[in-house]
């Protein structure tokens, strides 16, 4: 295995670890937001207007966090893919 191939394997392993821990952080945050929202709704004892506010805020926070993670991951994957193509062709600019 050449040095470039070994570096590519290490980069792939690093991306897998980043993806795994990033997803774990998003899921953990969503669970924490859900727990706080459930606790908040439980403590409000039926005040519907405030419950709607708590639940919509929790949903917004979870959606924003998840969307941000997926957007950043998509851009990262695209950049990684383009970088690998440039290395494979020997072109540093991506133009032929």
PDB file of C-alpha atoms in Angstrom:
ATOM      1  CA  UNK A   1       0.000   0.000   0.000  1.00  0.00           C
ATOM      2  CA  UNK A   2       1.422   3.345  -1.018  1.00  0.00           C
ATOM      3  CA  UNK A   3       1.639   6.321   1.291  1.00  0.00           C
ATOM      4  CA  UNK A   4      -1.207   8.110  -0.569  1.00  0.00           C
ATOM      5  CA  UNK A   5      -3.467   5.065  -0.215  1.00  0.00           C
ATOM      6  CA  UNK A   6      -2.692   4.809   3.507  1.00  0.00           C
ATOM      7  CA  UNK A   7      -3.479   8.504   3.926  1.00  0.00           C
ATOM      8  CA  UNK A   8      -6.783   7.989   2.089  1.00  0.00           C
ATOM      9  CA  UNK A   9      -7.713   5.113   4.402  1.00  0.00           C
ATOM     10  CA  UNK A  10      -6.889   7.218   7.471  1.00  0.00           C
ATOM     11  CA  UNK A  11      -8.960  10.127   6.098  1.00  0.00           C
ATOM     12  CA  UNK A  12     -11.895   7.786   5.470  1.00  0.00           C
ATOM     13  CA  UNK A  13     -11.642   6.418   9.006  1.00  0.00           C
ATOM     14  CA  UNK A  14     -11.462   9.963  10.368  1.00  0.00           C
ATOM     15  CA  UNK A  15     -14.586  10.960   8.408  1.00  0.00           C
ATOM     16  CA  UNK A  16     -16.440   7.927   9.779  1.00  0.00           C
ATOM     17  CA  UNK A  17     -15.500   8.878  13.340  1.00  0.00           C
ATOM     18  CA  UNK A  18     -16.529  12.499  12.760  1.00  0.00           C
ATOM     19  CA  UNK A  19     -19.858  11.418  11.277  1.00  0.00           C
ATOM     20  CA  UNK A  20     -20.519   8.964  14.115  1.00  0.00           C
ATOM     21  CA  UNK A  21     -19.785  11.469  16.892  1.00  0.00           C
ATOM     22  CA  UNK A  22     -21.563  14.298  15.089  1.00  0.00           C
ATOM     23  CA  UNK A  23     -24.678  12.182  14.762  1.00  0.00           C
ATOM     24  CA  UNK A  24     -24.342  11.129  18.404  1.00  0.00           C
ATOM     25  CA  UNK A  25     -24.172  14.802  19.429  1.00  0.00           C
ATOM     26  CA  UNK A  26     -27.282  15.637  17.385  1.00  0.00           C
ATOM     27  CA  UNK A  27     -29.250  12.683  18.750  1.00  0.00           C
ATOM     28  CA  UNK A  28     -28.115  13.445  22.313  1.00  0.00           C
ATOM     29  CA  UNK A  29     -29.115  17.084  21.950  1.00  0.00           C
ATOM     30  CA  UNK A  30     -32.511  16.128  20.528  1.00  0.00           C
ATOM     31  CA  UNK A  31     -33.088  13.742  23.431  1.00  0.00           C
ATOM     32  CA  UNK A  32     -32.126  16.474  25.915  1.00  0.00           C
ATOM     33  CA  UNK A  33     -34.465  18.988  24.238  1.00  0.00           C
ATOM     34  CA  UNK A  34     -37.263  16.412  24.266  1.00  0.00           C
ATOM     35  CA  UNK A  35     -36.705  15.663  27.961  1.00  0.00           C
ATOM     36  CA  UNK A  36     -36.772  19.350  28.880  1.00  0.00           C
ATOM     37  CA  UNK A  37     -39.924  19.901  26.788  1.00  0.00           C
ATOM     38  CA  UNK A  38     -41.685  16.935  28.409  1.00  0.00           C
ATOM     39  CA  UNK A  39     -40.674  18.133  31.861  1.00  0.00           C
ATOM     40  CA  UNK A  40     -41.852  21.652  31.039  1.00  0.00           C
ATOM     41  CA  UNK A  41     -45.214  20.470  29.730  1.00  0.00           C
ATOM     42  CA  UNK A  42     -45.639  18.241  32.785  1.00  0.00           C
ATOM     43  CA  UNK A  43     -44.982  21.190  35.126  1.00  0.00           C
ATOM     44  CA  UNK A  44     -47.449  23.511  33.340  1.00  0.00           C
ATOM     45  CA  UNK A  45     -50.525  21.517  34.390  1.00  0.00           C
ATOM     46  CA  UNK A  46     -52.729  22.198  31.375  1.00  0.00           C
ATOM     47  CA  UNK A  47     -51.997  25.821  30.389  1.00  0.00           C
ATOM     48  CA  UNK A  48     -52.520  25.159  26.688  1.00  0.00           C
ATOM     49  CA  UNK A  49     -51.134  28.404  25.316  1.00  0.00           C
ATOM     50  CA  UNK A  50     -47.825  27.983  27.108  1.00  0.00           C
ATOM     51  CA  UNK A  51     -47.664  24.268  26.259  1.00  0.00           C
ATOM     52  CA  UNK A  52     -48.015  25.105  22.562  1.00  0.00           C
ATOM     53  CA  UNK A  53     -45.178  27.621  22.918  1.00  0.00           C
ATOM     54  CA  UNK A  54     -42.910  25.125  24.682  1.00  0.00           C
ATOM     55  CA  UNK A  55     -43.585  22.358  22.177  1.00  0.00           C
ATOM     56  CA  UNK A  56     -43.187  24.565  19.119  1.00  0.00           C
ATOM     57  CA  UNK A  57     -39.923  25.981  20.489  1.00  0.00           C
ATOM     58  CA  UNK A  58     -38.625  22.479  21.201  1.00  0.00           C
ATOM     59  CA  UNK A  59     -39.582  21.303  17.723  1.00  0.00           C
ATOM     60  CA  UNK A  60     -37.918  24.345  16.149  1.00  0.00           C
ATOM     61  CA  UNK A  61     -34.707  23.769  18.108  1.00  0.00           C
ATOM     62  CA  UNK A  62     -34.598  20.087  17.162  1.00  0.00           C
ATOM     63  CA  UNK A  63     -35.337  20.781  13.491  1.00  0.00           C
ATOM     64  CA  UNK A  64     -32.718  23.540  13.307  1.00  0.00           C
ATOM     65  CA  UNK A  65     -30.044  21.425  14.963  1.00  0.00           C
ATOM     66  CA  UNK A  66     -30.727  18.400  12.778  1.00  0.00           C
ATOM     67  CA  UNK A  67     -30.909  20.466   9.589  1.00  0.00           C
ATOM     68  CA  UNK A  68     -27.647  22.225  10.408  1.00  0.00           C
ATOM     69  CA  UNK A  69     -25.897  18.891  10.999  1.00  0.00           C
ATOM     70  CA  UNK A  70     -27.214  17.388   7.773  1.00  0.00           C
ATOM     71  CA  UNK A  71     -26.330  20.520   5.785  1.00  0.00           C
ATOM     72  CA  UNK A  72     -22.803  20.670   7.140  1.00  0.00           C
ATOM     73  CA  UNK A  73     -22.368  16.932   6.555  1.00  0.00           C
ATOM     74  CA  UNK A  74     -23.591  17.236   2.951  1.00  0.00           C
ATOM     75  CA  UNK A  75     -21.184  20.098   2.224  1.00  0.00           C
ATOM     76  CA  UNK A  76     -18.349  18.193   3.881  1.00  0.00           C
ATOM     77  CA  UNK A  77     -19.078  15.081   1.818  1.00  0.00           C
ATOM     78  CA  UNK A  78     -19.224  17.133  -1.379  1.00  0.00           C
ATOM     79  CA  UNK A  79     -15.928  18.856  -0.603  1.00  0.00           C
ATOM     80  CA  UNK A  80     -14.324  15.505   0.255  1.00  0.00           C
ATOM     81  CA  UNK A  81     -15.595  14.000  -2.991  1.00  0.00           C
ATOM     82  CA  UNK A  82     -14.259  16.900  -5.037  1.00  0.00           C
ATOM     83  CA  UNK A  83     -10.938  16.745  -3.218  1.00  0.00           C
ATOM     84  CA  UNK A  84     -10.594  13.027  -3.964  1.00  0.00           C
ATOM     85  CA  UNK A  85     -11.349  13.625  -7.660  1.00  0.00           C
ATOM     86  CA  UNK A  86      -8.700  16.359  -7.842  1.00  0.00           C
ATOM     87  CA  UNK A  87      -6.098  14.115  -6.206  1.00  0.00           C
ATOM     88  CA  UNK A  88      -6.963  11.256  -8.554  1.00  0.00           C
ATOM     89  CA  UNK A  89      -6.596  13.367 -11.707  1.00  0.00           C
ATOM     90  CA  UNK A  90      -3.447  15.136 -10.555  1.00  0.00           C
ATOM     91  CA  UNK A  91      -5.164  18.483 -11.006  1.00  0.00           C
ATOM     92  CA  UNK A  92      -4.992  20.852  -8.085  1.00  0.00           C
ATOM     93  CA  UNK A  93      -7.663  23.183  -9.438  1.00  0.00           C
ATOM     94  CA  UNK A  94     -10.198  20.678 -10.706  1.00  0.00           C
ATOM     95  CA  UNK A  95     -10.009  22.209 -14.206  1.00  0.00           C
ATOM     96  CA  UNK A  96      -8.840  20.156 -17.164  1.00  0.00           C
TER      97      UNK A  96
END
